[in-house]
Structures are given as structure tokens and as C-alpha cells.
Short mmCIF file of C-alpha atoms and ligand atoms in Angstrom, two decimals:
data_model
loop_
_atom_site.label_atom_id
_atom_site.label_comp_id
_atom_site.label_asym_id
_atom_site.label_seq_id
_atom_site.Cartn_x
_atom_site.Cartn_y
_atom_site.Cartn_z
CA MET A 1 80.26 122.57 99.97
CA SER A 2 83.41 120.52 99.96
CA ALA A 3 85.87 120.93 102.81
CA VAL A 4 88.38 123.71 102.35
CA ARG A 5 91.81 122.50 101.11
CA VAL A 6 94.52 125.02 100.42
CA ARG A 7 98.16 124.59 99.57
CA PHE A 8 101.41 126.45 99.89
CA ALA A 9 103.43 125.42 96.85
CA PRO A 10 106.92 126.92 96.96
CA SER A 11 109.65 126.06 94.48
CA PRO A 12 112.90 125.32 96.31
CA THR A 13 114.94 127.72 94.21
CA GLY A 14 116.41 129.71 97.10
CA PRO A 15 115.37 131.09 100.46
CA LEU A 16 111.74 131.87 101.09
CA HIS A 17 111.16 135.56 100.53
CA ILE A 18 108.94 137.54 102.87
CA GLY A 19 106.19 137.48 100.19
CA GLY A 20 106.23 133.69 100.13
CA LEU A 21 106.03 133.60 103.87
CA ARG A 22 102.96 135.84 103.77
CA THR A 23 101.39 133.52 101.21
CA ALA A 24 101.98 130.60 103.57
CA LEU A 25 100.47 132.56 106.45
CA PHE A 26 97.31 133.55 104.54
CA ASN A 27 96.81 129.95 103.38
CA TYR A 28 97.29 128.76 106.94
CA LEU A 29 94.85 131.28 108.40
CA PHE A 30 92.23 130.53 105.75
CA ALA A 31 92.53 126.79 106.37
CA LYS A 32 92.25 127.15 110.16
CA LYS A 33 89.39 129.58 109.90
CA ASN A 34 87.38 127.10 107.84
CA ASN A 35 88.45 123.90 109.66
CA GLY A 36 90.19 123.07 106.44
CA THR A 37 93.47 121.48 105.49
CA PHE A 38 96.78 123.31 104.91
CA VAL A 39 98.95 121.42 102.43
CA LEU A 40 102.66 121.93 101.78
CA ARG A 41 103.61 120.93 98.25
CA ILE A 42 107.15 121.23 96.98
CA GLU A 43 107.23 122.29 93.34
CA GLU A 44 110.62 121.24 92.00
CA THR A 45 110.00 119.99 88.48
CA ASP A 46 112.47 122.56 87.18
CA GLN A 47 115.67 120.79 88.08
CA ASN A 48 117.79 123.61 86.63
CA ARG A 49 116.56 125.98 89.27
CA TYR A 50 116.70 123.54 92.17
CA VAL A 51 118.84 124.76 94.99
CA GLU A 52 120.28 122.36 97.57
CA GLY A 53 118.99 123.05 101.09
CA ALA A 54 116.10 125.25 99.96
CA GLU A 55 113.39 122.71 100.86
CA ASP A 56 114.85 122.28 104.37
CA TYR A 57 114.99 126.05 104.69
CA ILE A 58 111.31 126.37 103.79
CA LYS A 59 110.33 123.77 106.34
CA GLU A 60 112.51 125.27 109.03
CA ALA A 61 111.00 128.70 108.40
CA LEU A 62 107.43 127.37 108.60
CA ASP A 63 108.33 125.49 111.72
CA TRP A 64 109.87 128.58 113.35
CA LEU A 65 106.67 130.49 112.69
CA GLY A 66 104.38 127.67 113.81
CA LEU A 67 102.77 127.35 110.38
CA THR A 68 102.70 123.57 110.52
CA PRO A 69 101.21 121.87 107.45
CA ASP A 70 98.46 119.29 107.93
CA GLU A 71 99.74 117.40 104.92
CA GLY A 72 103.17 117.60 103.33
CA PRO A 73 106.41 115.75 102.58
CA ASP A 74 107.08 115.26 106.30
CA GLN A 75 103.48 114.95 107.52
CA GLY A 76 102.31 112.62 104.78
CA GLY A 77 98.58 112.49 103.94
CA ASP A 78 96.11 110.81 101.60
CA TYR A 79 97.06 112.89 98.58
CA GLY A 80 100.83 112.32 98.55
CA PRO A 81 103.52 112.26 97.56
CA TYR A 82 103.87 116.00 98.20
CA ARG A 83 107.03 116.58 96.17
CA GLN A 84 106.45 117.00 92.47
CA SER A 85 109.67 115.16 91.64
CA GLU A 86 108.10 112.08 93.28
CA ARG A 87 104.95 112.52 91.21
CA LYS A 88 106.66 113.02 87.86
CA GLY A 89 105.18 109.92 86.23
CA GLN A 90 101.66 111.24 86.41
CA TYR A 91 101.77 114.48 84.40
CA ALA A 92 102.61 113.46 80.82
CA LYS A 93 99.29 111.69 80.28
CA TYR A 94 97.39 114.93 80.80
CA ALA A 95 99.57 116.73 78.24
CA HIS A 96 98.81 113.91 75.80
CA GLU A 97 95.10 114.14 76.62
CA LEU A 98 95.24 117.83 75.75
CA VAL A 99 96.94 117.01 72.45
CA GLU A 100 94.29 114.42 71.61
CA LYS A 101 91.53 116.88 72.36
CA GLY A 102 93.15 119.48 70.07
CA HIS A 103 94.11 121.89 72.83
CA ALA A 104 97.84 121.25 72.68
CA TYR A 105 100.39 120.30 70.07
CA TYR A 106 103.94 119.03 69.62
CA ALA A 107 106.63 121.55 68.76
CA PHE A 108 110.08 120.65 67.40
CA ASP A 109 111.84 123.97 67.07
CA THR A 110 115.49 124.30 68.04
CA SER A 111 116.64 127.21 70.12
CA GLU A 112 118.21 128.71 66.94
CA GLU A 113 114.86 128.56 65.19
CA LEU A 114 113.16 130.19 68.14
CA PHE A 115 115.74 132.91 68.18
CA LYS A 116 115.38 133.48 64.44
CA MET A 117 111.60 133.76 64.80
CA ARG A 118 112.01 136.45 67.43
CA THR A 119 114.52 138.46 65.45
CA ASP A 120 112.48 138.16 62.23
CA GLN A 121 109.43 139.37 64.06
CA GLU A 122 111.31 142.22 65.63
CA ALA A 123 112.51 143.26 62.17
CA LEU A 124 108.88 143.44 61.14
CA GLY A 125 108.13 145.69 64.11
CA HIS A 126 106.64 143.03 66.43
CA HIS A 127 108.50 143.58 69.64
CA SER A 128 108.80 140.88 72.30
CA ALA A 129 107.28 138.33 69.89
CA LYS A 130 105.93 135.16 71.46
CA TYR A 131 105.20 131.65 70.34
CA ASP A 132 101.47 132.23 69.94
CA HIS A 133 98.51 132.16 67.59
CA ARG A 134 100.31 134.52 65.22
CA THR A 135 103.71 132.85 65.06
CA ARG A 136 102.95 129.17 65.51
CA SER A 137 102.08 128.80 61.81
CA LEU A 138 105.68 129.90 60.96
CA MET A 139 107.23 127.23 63.13
CA ARG A 140 107.95 123.52 63.02
CA ASN A 141 105.21 121.83 65.01
CA SER A 142 102.47 119.21 64.62
CA LEU A 143 100.14 121.90 63.37
CA THR A 144 102.35 122.83 60.42
CA LEU A 145 104.05 119.51 59.57
CA SER A 146 102.35 116.45 58.14
CA PRO A 147 101.30 113.73 60.57
CA GLU A 148 104.05 111.46 59.20
CA GLU A 149 106.76 114.07 59.63
CA SER A 150 105.56 114.80 63.13
CA LYS A 151 105.50 111.15 64.06
CA THR A 152 109.07 110.68 62.86
CA LEU A 153 110.22 113.63 64.94
CA ILE A 154 108.25 112.52 67.99
CA ASP A 155 109.81 109.03 67.76
CA LYS A 156 113.27 110.57 67.49
CA ASN A 157 112.50 112.57 70.63
CA GLU A 158 114.83 115.41 69.88
CA ASN A 159 113.65 118.86 70.89
CA VAL A 160 110.08 117.57 71.28
CA ILE A 161 107.91 119.53 73.59
CA ILE A 162 104.17 120.01 74.01
CA ARG A 163 102.67 123.48 73.88
CA LEU A 164 99.21 124.60 74.89
CA LYS A 165 97.19 125.86 71.95
CA MET A 166 95.57 129.16 72.81
CA PRO A 167 92.21 129.72 71.17
CA ILE A 168 91.97 132.74 68.92
CA ASP A 169 90.33 135.89 70.16
CA GLU A 170 88.47 134.46 73.10
CA VAL A 171 87.92 136.29 76.34
CA VAL A 172 88.77 134.19 79.38
CA THR A 173 87.19 135.46 82.55
CA PHE A 174 87.76 134.12 86.00
CA THR A 175 86.79 135.28 89.44
CA ASP A 176 89.50 136.42 91.79
CA LEU A 177 88.15 136.93 95.29
CA VAL A 178 90.09 140.16 95.63
CA ARG A 179 89.83 141.56 92.12
CA GLU A 180 86.39 140.21 91.27
CA ASN A 181 86.23 139.48 87.53
CA VAL A 182 89.55 139.30 85.72
CA SER A 183 89.56 138.95 81.96
CA PHE A 184 92.27 138.17 79.43
CA ASN A 185 91.97 137.95 75.65
CA THR A 186 93.59 134.72 74.49
CA ASP A 187 95.30 136.70 71.73
CA GLU A 188 97.53 138.21 74.40
CA LEU A 189 98.53 134.80 75.69
CA ASP A 190 101.40 132.65 74.45
CA ASP A 191 101.30 128.93 73.73
CA LYS A 192 102.92 127.90 76.98
CA VAL A 193 105.14 124.84 77.11
CA ILE A 194 103.48 122.25 79.30
CA LEU A 195 105.69 119.21 78.75
CA LYS A 196 109.44 119.35 78.23
CA ASN A 197 111.64 117.11 76.10
CA ASP A 198 112.66 115.06 79.13
CA GLY A 199 108.99 114.24 79.79
CA MET A 200 108.91 116.53 82.80
CA PRO A 201 105.97 118.96 83.10
CA THR A 202 106.48 122.69 83.40
CA TYR A 203 105.15 124.57 86.41
CA HIS A 204 101.85 125.30 84.65
CA LEU A 205 100.89 121.72 83.98
CA ALA A 206 102.20 120.23 87.21
CA ASN A 207 100.54 122.97 89.27
CA ILE A 208 97.04 122.47 87.91
CA VAL A 209 97.26 118.69 87.77
CA ASP A 210 98.30 118.58 91.44
CA ASP A 211 95.73 121.14 92.52
CA HIS A 212 93.11 119.01 90.85
CA LEU A 213 94.33 115.65 92.18
CA MET A 214 94.88 117.07 95.67
CA GLU A 215 91.32 118.49 95.57
CA ILE A 216 92.49 122.02 96.31
CA THR A 217 89.46 124.30 96.75
CA HIS A 218 91.17 127.65 96.94
CA VAL A 219 94.38 128.91 95.41
CA ILE A 220 95.84 131.81 97.42
CA ARG A 221 99.10 133.06 95.90
CA GLY A 222 101.08 136.17 94.94
CA GLU A 223 99.96 138.62 92.33
CA GLU A 224 102.85 137.64 90.06
CA TRP A 225 100.88 134.51 89.17
CA LEU A 226 97.77 136.40 88.09
CA SER A 227 98.78 136.45 84.42
CA SER A 228 99.29 132.68 84.44
CA THR A 229 95.82 132.09 85.78
CA ALA A 230 94.15 132.51 82.39
CA HIS A 231 96.25 129.60 81.09
CA HIS A 232 95.40 127.59 84.18
CA VAL A 233 91.68 128.26 83.91
CA LEU A 234 91.75 127.22 80.23
CA MET A 235 93.57 123.95 81.07
CA TYR A 236 90.93 123.12 83.64
CA ARG A 237 88.24 123.75 81.06
CA PHE A 238 90.02 121.68 78.39
CA LEU A 239 90.44 118.76 80.78
CA GLY A 240 86.81 119.02 81.96
CA TRP A 241 87.80 119.79 85.53
CA GLU A 242 86.41 122.36 87.91
CA ALA A 243 88.93 125.16 88.69
CA PRO A 244 89.61 126.18 92.29
CA LYS A 245 88.70 129.65 93.54
CA TYR A 246 91.52 132.18 93.07
CA THR A 247 92.84 134.90 95.33
CA HIS A 248 95.94 136.82 94.33
CA LEU A 249 97.74 138.68 97.11
CA PRO A 250 98.99 142.24 96.49
CA LEU A 251 102.67 142.88 95.90
CA ILE A 252 104.94 143.77 98.77
CA LEU A 253 106.56 147.08 97.85
CA LYS A 254 109.86 148.70 98.70
CA PRO A 255 109.81 151.06 101.70
CA SER A 256 109.47 153.99 99.26
CA GLY A 257 106.32 152.37 97.81
CA LYS A 258 107.98 152.37 94.40
CA GLY A 259 108.43 148.91 92.93
CA LYS A 260 108.44 145.42 94.28
CA LEU A 261 110.58 144.62 97.32
CA SER A 262 113.57 142.60 96.16
CA LYS A 263 116.09 140.45 97.96
CA ARG A 264 118.71 143.06 97.26
CA ASP A 265 116.68 145.68 99.13
CA GLY A 266 117.37 143.85 102.41
CA ALA A 267 121.14 144.37 102.03
CA LYS A 268 120.60 147.84 100.66
CA PHE A 269 118.51 149.12 103.54
CA GLY A 270 120.04 146.90 106.26
CA PHE A 271 116.98 144.89 107.15
CA PRO A 272 116.04 141.25 106.58
CA VAL A 273 113.65 140.15 103.81
CA PHE A 274 114.06 136.45 104.62
CA PRO A 275 112.79 134.62 107.69
CA LEU A 276 116.07 132.84 108.41
CA GLU A 277 119.66 133.55 107.43
CA TRP A 278 120.60 132.12 104.05
CA GLN A 279 124.00 131.66 102.53
CA GLN A 280 124.54 131.18 98.87
CA GLU A 281 127.86 131.26 97.14
CA GLU A 282 129.66 134.23 98.59
CA GLU A 283 126.55 136.02 99.83
CA THR A 284 124.85 135.88 103.18
CA TYR A 285 121.30 137.16 103.41
CA ALA A 286 120.07 138.27 106.80
CA GLY A 287 117.11 136.57 108.50
CA PHE A 288 114.46 137.93 110.84
CA ARG A 289 115.27 135.14 113.29
CA GLU A 290 118.93 136.05 113.51
CA HIS A 291 118.13 139.76 113.72
CA GLY A 292 116.27 138.96 116.93
CA TYR A 293 112.62 138.93 115.96
CA ASN A 294 109.99 137.05 117.89
CA PRO A 295 108.21 134.76 115.37
CA ASN A 296 104.73 135.89 116.54
CA ALA A 297 105.69 139.50 116.06
CA LEU A 298 106.78 138.71 112.54
CA LEU A 299 103.47 136.97 111.82
CA ASN A 300 101.59 139.99 113.17
CA PHE A 301 103.62 142.28 110.94
CA LEU A 302 103.05 140.02 107.93
CA VAL A 303 99.33 139.60 108.36
CA LEU A 304 98.83 143.31 107.92
CA LEU A 305 100.77 143.41 104.65
CA GLY A 306 97.79 143.39 102.34
CA TRP A 307 95.06 142.36 104.73
CA ASN A 308 92.97 144.67 106.78
CA PRO A 309 90.94 143.35 109.68
CA GLY A 310 88.33 146.05 109.12
CA ASN A 311 88.85 147.73 112.46
CA ASP A 312 91.87 149.38 114.01
CA GLU A 313 93.11 146.24 115.77
CA GLU A 314 96.82 145.80 115.23
CA VAL A 315 98.31 143.51 117.80
CA MET A 316 96.77 140.07 117.38
CA THR A 317 97.54 136.58 118.48
CA VAL A 318 97.46 133.89 115.85
CA GLU A 319 94.13 132.70 117.31
CA ARG A 320 92.73 136.17 116.89
CA MET A 321 94.01 136.38 113.32
CA ILE A 322 92.25 133.10 112.56
CA GLU A 323 89.07 134.39 114.10
CA MET A 324 89.17 137.66 112.10
CA PHE A 325 90.55 136.29 108.82
CA SER A 326 88.59 136.65 105.64
CA LEU A 327 89.78 136.71 102.04
CA LYS A 328 87.36 139.55 101.37
CA LYS A 329 89.47 141.85 103.54
CA ILE A 330 92.53 141.41 101.37
CA VAL A 331 93.34 144.67 99.65
CA LYS A 332 94.18 145.15 96.00
CA SER A 333 96.92 147.74 96.22
CA GLY A 334 100.49 146.89 97.01
CA ALA A 335 101.63 146.82 100.65
CA LYS A 336 104.59 148.92 101.65
CA PHE A 337 107.27 147.10 103.60
CA ASP A 338 107.96 149.27 106.66
CA ILE A 339 110.71 147.84 108.85
CA ASP A 340 109.95 150.29 111.64
CA LYS A 341 106.54 148.78 111.91
CA ALA A 342 108.11 145.32 112.19
CA LYS A 343 110.36 146.62 114.96
CA TRP A 344 107.40 148.18 116.72
CA PHE A 345 105.60 144.82 116.70
CA ASN A 346 108.68 143.11 118.02
CA GLN A 347 109.05 145.56 120.85
CA THR A 348 105.39 145.16 121.71
CA TYR A 349 105.70 141.39 121.76
CA ILE A 350 108.82 141.45 123.90
CA HIS A 351 107.08 143.69 126.42
CA LYS A 352 104.37 141.05 126.71
CA GLN A 353 106.67 138.04 127.01
CA SER A 354 107.21 136.56 130.46
CA VAL A 355 110.55 136.89 132.18
CA GLU A 356 110.81 133.07 132.15
CA GLU A 357 110.47 133.04 128.40
CA LEU A 358 113.02 135.77 127.94
CA ILE A 359 115.69 134.36 130.25
CA PRO A 360 117.00 131.68 127.85
CA ILE A 361 116.88 134.16 124.97
CA ALA A 362 118.90 136.78 126.89
CA LYS A 363 121.27 134.08 128.10
CA GLN A 364 122.00 133.05 124.54
CA VAL A 365 122.51 136.63 123.34
CA LEU A 366 124.93 137.26 126.18
CA ALA A 367 126.75 133.98 125.56
CA GLU A 368 127.25 135.04 121.94
CA ASN A 369 129.05 138.04 123.42
CA ASN A 370 131.13 135.84 125.72
CA ILE A 371 129.20 136.77 128.83
CA THR A 372 128.04 134.09 131.26
CA VAL A 373 125.88 135.02 134.20
CA ASP A 374 123.82 133.01 136.60
CA ASP A 375 120.02 132.65 136.32
CA ALA A 376 119.28 134.73 139.41
CA PHE A 377 121.15 137.67 137.96
CA LEU A 378 119.56 137.07 134.58
CA ALA A 379 116.06 137.17 136.05
CA GLU A 380 116.74 140.61 137.51
CA TYR A 381 118.53 141.77 134.42
CA VAL A 382 115.73 140.68 132.12
CA THR A 383 113.12 142.38 134.33
CA LEU A 384 115.12 145.59 134.25
CA MET A 385 115.83 145.56 130.51
CA GLN A 386 112.61 144.12 129.08
CA ASP A 387 111.03 147.49 128.30
CA ARG A 388 114.16 148.73 126.53
CA ILE A 389 114.49 145.88 124.04
CA THR A 390 113.38 146.18 120.41
CA LEU A 391 115.33 143.22 118.99
CA TYR A 392 116.74 140.35 121.07
CA PRO A 393 120.42 141.32 120.52
CA ASP A 394 119.58 144.49 122.49
CA PHE A 395 119.82 142.26 125.54
CA TYR A 396 123.55 142.81 125.04
CA ALA A 397 123.67 146.16 123.31
CA GLU A 398 121.37 147.95 125.76
CA GLY A 399 122.99 146.68 128.90
CA LYS A 400 126.60 145.86 128.06
CA TYR A 401 127.88 148.39 130.62
CA LEU A 402 126.52 146.13 133.33
CA PHE A 403 129.02 143.45 132.38
CA ASN A 404 132.01 145.61 131.57
CA ALA A 405 132.69 148.80 133.51
CA PRO A 406 132.70 151.88 131.28
CA THR A 407 136.03 153.13 130.04
CA ASP A 408 134.61 156.11 128.22
CA TYR A 409 132.51 158.74 129.90
CA ASP A 410 130.18 161.27 128.32
CA GLN A 411 132.69 164.10 128.35
CA LYS A 412 130.25 166.87 127.52
CA GLN A 413 128.02 165.99 130.47
CA VAL A 414 130.90 165.53 132.84
CA LYS A 415 132.40 168.90 131.92
CA LYS A 416 129.04 170.56 132.33
CA ARG A 417 128.39 169.21 135.83
CA TYR A 418 131.52 168.02 137.61
CA THR A 419 133.90 169.92 139.87
CA SER A 420 136.17 168.43 142.56
CA GLU A 421 134.03 170.24 145.17
CA LEU A 422 131.47 167.47 144.70
CA ASP A 423 133.89 164.74 145.82
CA PRO A 424 133.04 164.70 149.55
CA HIS A 425 129.37 164.20 148.73
CA PHE A 426 130.17 161.36 146.34
CA ASP A 427 132.17 159.84 149.22
CA ALA A 428 129.04 160.09 151.34
CA ILE A 429 126.97 158.46 148.59
CA LYS A 430 129.53 155.69 148.41
CA SER A 431 129.12 154.91 152.04
CA ILE A 432 125.31 154.95 151.69
CA ILE A 433 125.70 152.34 148.93
CA SER A 434 128.05 150.34 151.16
CA ASP A 435 125.33 150.16 153.78
CA GLY A 436 123.12 148.02 151.59
CA ASN A 437 122.02 147.89 148.03
CA ASP A 438 118.27 147.47 147.89
CA ALA A 439 117.12 149.76 145.06
CA THR A 440 114.14 151.31 146.87
CA VAL A 441 116.09 151.88 150.12
CA LEU A 442 119.00 153.33 148.15
CA THR A 443 116.78 155.71 146.18
CA ASP A 444 115.28 156.98 149.35
CA LYS A 445 118.57 157.36 151.24
CA VAL A 446 120.50 159.07 148.48
CA LYS A 447 117.68 161.48 147.70
CA THR A 448 117.25 162.32 151.39
CA TYR A 449 121.01 162.96 151.67
CA LEU A 450 120.91 165.32 148.69
CA ASN A 451 117.84 167.13 149.97
CA ASP A 452 119.14 167.46 153.51
CA ASN A 453 122.36 169.00 152.20
CA GLU A 454 120.55 171.22 149.69
CA LEU A 455 122.40 169.57 146.78
CA LYS A 456 121.02 169.46 143.28
CA MET A 457 119.59 166.15 142.11
CA GLY A 458 120.14 167.36 138.49
CA VAL A 459 123.88 167.49 139.10
CA TYR A 460 124.60 164.45 141.29
CA LEU A 461 122.27 161.84 139.84
CA PRO A 462 123.31 162.28 136.19
CA LEU A 463 126.98 162.13 137.25
CA LEU A 464 126.35 159.03 139.34
CA ARG A 465 124.71 157.45 136.31
CA ILE A 466 127.67 158.31 134.09
CA MET A 467 129.95 156.68 136.70
CA MET A 468 127.94 153.46 136.44
CA CYS A 469 127.07 153.38 132.75
CA GLY A 470 129.39 155.82 130.95
CA SER A 471 126.43 157.80 129.51
CA LEU A 472 123.03 159.11 130.51
CA THR A 473 121.02 156.27 129.04
CA GLY A 474 119.76 153.16 130.80
CA PRO A 475 117.06 151.96 133.15
CA ASP A 476 116.50 153.15 136.71
CA LEU A 477 119.87 154.20 138.20
CA PHE A 478 119.35 152.63 141.61
CA GLU A 479 118.20 149.37 140.03
CA ILE A 480 121.50 149.37 138.13
CA ILE A 481 123.47 149.98 141.32
CA ALA A 482 121.51 147.21 143.07
CA LEU A 483 122.29 144.83 140.25
CA LEU A 484 125.99 145.71 140.15
CA GLY A 485 126.37 145.18 143.87
CA VAL A 486 128.23 147.21 146.51
CA GLU A 487 131.76 146.34 145.54
CA GLU A 488 131.42 146.89 141.82
CA SER A 489 129.46 150.14 142.23
CA ASN A 490 132.03 151.59 144.60
CA GLN A 491 134.84 150.51 142.32
CA ARG A 492 133.11 152.22 139.39
CA MET A 493 132.74 155.41 141.41
CA ASP A 494 136.46 155.45 142.28
CA THR A 495 137.55 154.83 138.68
CA ALA A 496 135.11 157.38 137.31
CA LEU A 497 136.06 160.13 139.81
CA ALA A 498 139.70 159.71 138.88
CA ALA A 499 138.81 160.00 135.20
CA PHE A 500 136.49 162.98 135.75
CA LYS A 501 139.36 164.92 137.35
CA SER A 502 141.47 164.54 134.28
CA LEU A 503 138.52 165.67 132.14
CA GLY A 504 137.57 168.62 134.29
N1 LIG B 601 105.68 127.06 92.68
C1 LIG B 601 105.07 128.32 92.57
C2 LIG B 601 105.94 129.31 93.38
O1 LIG B 601 107.07 129.09 93.48
C3 LIG B 601 103.68 128.26 93.09
C4 LIG B 601 102.73 129.31 92.60
C5 LIG B 601 101.32 128.92 92.93
O2 LIG B 601 101.02 129.01 94.14
O3 LIG B 601 100.63 128.46 92.10
O4 LIG B 601 105.51 130.30 93.89
#
């Protein structure tokens, strides 16, 4: 068996959607699992849809996730170039070969003629009419015109394209590793354009020519390409080439499970559907990276969108994914996009990260909020907060009271618990804090004081927390006091007590 070669073949028409990213991941895992080669090929033959910056975006996203191609525009390789625009000279000859073999033909129709054909057909009750075995005889092409007429038009090179000639009433069957046998009747298929007037191939021709020349063994791509596969399989047959093995990945569905997840859904539901932030015209689309996701957590979330390891393992390193990966375990039904699951993975990964890894991340988040702190403080801060973080920006959101004393206090809780009779005991607690701020010692001393004086923990400790943080949330109270230091903690107690009096 020949060595496994797979490719990720995005078109740089915009940011890489989460579905494209999953395609890249599955190709990567399959290549690694089989000691094969993971190729990145940029499919930009359609210059009208080309978007500046999209290729760099794709590469940056793959790089962020560690899905490094073995061959590609930047890596090079024996099958290059890896950008279709740099290979454009090689496609036309295959279109001509198909014409010579009688499997393709020249068509000369103008857009007005195409429009007329569709409206005429509609008037006859044939809705969404296509250029196909039924209509091609009504059109101006090398099948209907004389060879001389055709030659004149070809030489003039106006509106000349090459279309694939679909056989009549033939069943094309191919094996999809997920769906087993997939069949299409050629009568349902249109005569796809394979070469455009400018001599450039369409996606269909360029894709199969490159897969063949790059010796791709397995095509793993999104379900939306399933209906094109019949055309592709036929082209392989017509050219006398062996087709690769196909696997079509299930759709990624909206959180409701109804319909395909779209780029608009991200903005609608307030979650990212792109790996990195992307700006186009007036719009900014959010990215998982900027939302504060760990790239490995995102990979872990993605791998389970349409693939099932066959046991209940959920949290997996990339090495483990490679070990477990098999195309047979890809599911047919659409995979629901559940952002809470993505957050859960992220939280789980952050819990597992080392404090050293998290320090620079927390530092950056804090810097973005104009907070600069030294590394010794950060190390303690990160240790204290690590378990409370779901997304990296929580390094600020969850602990901001540590950097700025609260100005608002949870009024309901204060009213429920505070009276000025408590003041002398808070004075005593203040002096305990002034004696030293080791968290364990403090916990012990304050609790002993409260017990010895028969005072209620459930009254004093929540109030003390509100003095420090403004509300009842946060990590261990005495750890917070230790981190704030004696001076700041006492200052917060004074300010809070003054405010409590006016609330009470
Ligand atoms: N260029 C196509 C895309 O943008 C590739 C589809 C395929 O993998 O064949 O998705």
C-alpha cells in the first residue's frame, strides 16, 4: 500500500471557519496516525473570491493550533508549488484531453443566453434548470454547432469555456469511508464548467488534477463537497486515473441542532466560530484565541465534533488523539456546536497548565487592563485564581478587586449582617492581620478569636470578605488578605466599615 498522503485544501476566500479547522485537524491526525504526509494546498484559482490576508490567516491559525503541514507553500516539498495560482499552466491540457476523449465539450453561450434557457425551462415547468444532458442540445456548444463554427468561435476566444459531459442515465457509485456506498445518477448532475474563458480551471478540475499529481491517497473534507464527488470520480475515470479514498465529515450544526452553523451565528450567540479574530470591511468576527481559549482545549473540543473515540474518553492530548484516531469512528449525523462544552474543555486545560505557563498569559491579560504587577505577585495570584478561570480574560475579570479596592459593596448582605456593635471585633481582627499576613496563620488566629469570643463565623467572615472584595465571591479569604498585604487589607477594612455605617 502506498504511503498515506492527505491534504487540507482551503480557498482563501475569508477566515477559516470552525468546520475548516476541524477538516485540517482530522487530516492532520490521520496523517500522523499512519506516518503519512499532511499537505497544505491553497486553492485560489477563483480570483473573484480571493480575499487579501486570508492565506496568512489560515497559516497563522494552523500554526496557533500546532497543525504544522509537512508540505505546503512555506514548507516546500517534492510536489510543489502548493498554491494553485502558481500551478495554473498545468490544468488546461487535462481539460483538452477530456474534450478529445469525448467527455467534455466547448460551450459558447453568453450570460443572456444562459438566463434565457433558465427562464424558458421554468416556463415549461422545469424549475432550477441546469446546463445538463437535457438542456445542452438547446445551447450553443461544440456538440450542437458544426466543427467549423466551433473552431471559429474557439479561435475568437470569446465566452469559450469547457464543460464536462455527463453520461446519460448512468449510476456513479463511490465508497465514502463514513457513508459506505454513495450513488448518484448522472441525470441529476449538471455539465460542470471545468475550464474558464481565461484558461483558468474551476475548483473541480484543479482539485482533482492536483490530488492526482500530488499523489493524495485520502480526501477528507466537509459534507458540502459530497455532491461534487460524483463529478470528481467520473473525471478520474475519464482520465484513466485512480481516485483517492473519500471521507466526508458531518456538518457542524447550530447550537439548537437545526441547520448548519454559520458565521453569523457567532455574532448572534456571542461566541467565536473562527480560530482567530478577523476583520473585513466594517465587521469584526471574534476568534477563539482572542476570547482566551487554549489551543489544545480547542483541538480537544473540535476532535469530538463528529468523531467518537469509541469509549467515554473526553480529555485527550494530541498524542492520544493520534493514537485513537480512525476514520471509521467518524459519525454520519451532524455535530451540534455547544459552546459550553468548549468552555468546559478550556477550564479543564487551564486547571492542568503549570503556573509557569500561565504567568505570561495572566500578565498579558492584566496589561491589557492597564495593570502591571511583579512576577512574584503574579505567581501567587495565578496559583490562587487558576481554578476559577474558564477563559484567559478571567485572569482580570475574576480577580480585579485585588488590583482596585472595591467601591461598591453587596448591600443586601451588608444590611443582613452588619451592625455597629461588630466594630470592636473588626478592630481586633485588624490588629491580628497587622501581626503578620501568612494565610494559614491568619486563618487560625482569626477563627480562634471568633470562637473564643463566641462570635459567629457566618457573620464576620462574609463581612470581612465583602470588605476585601465587595461581594461574596472569590477564592480563599485569607489567601486574598495575604496577597493584599497588611497595609492594603487594613485600609480596605477602614473604608468598608465607614461605608457599611452609611448603608446600615
Ligand atoms: N478548496 C475547497 C474548499 O475550500 C476544497 C474542498 C476539498 O477539500 O476538496 O473547501
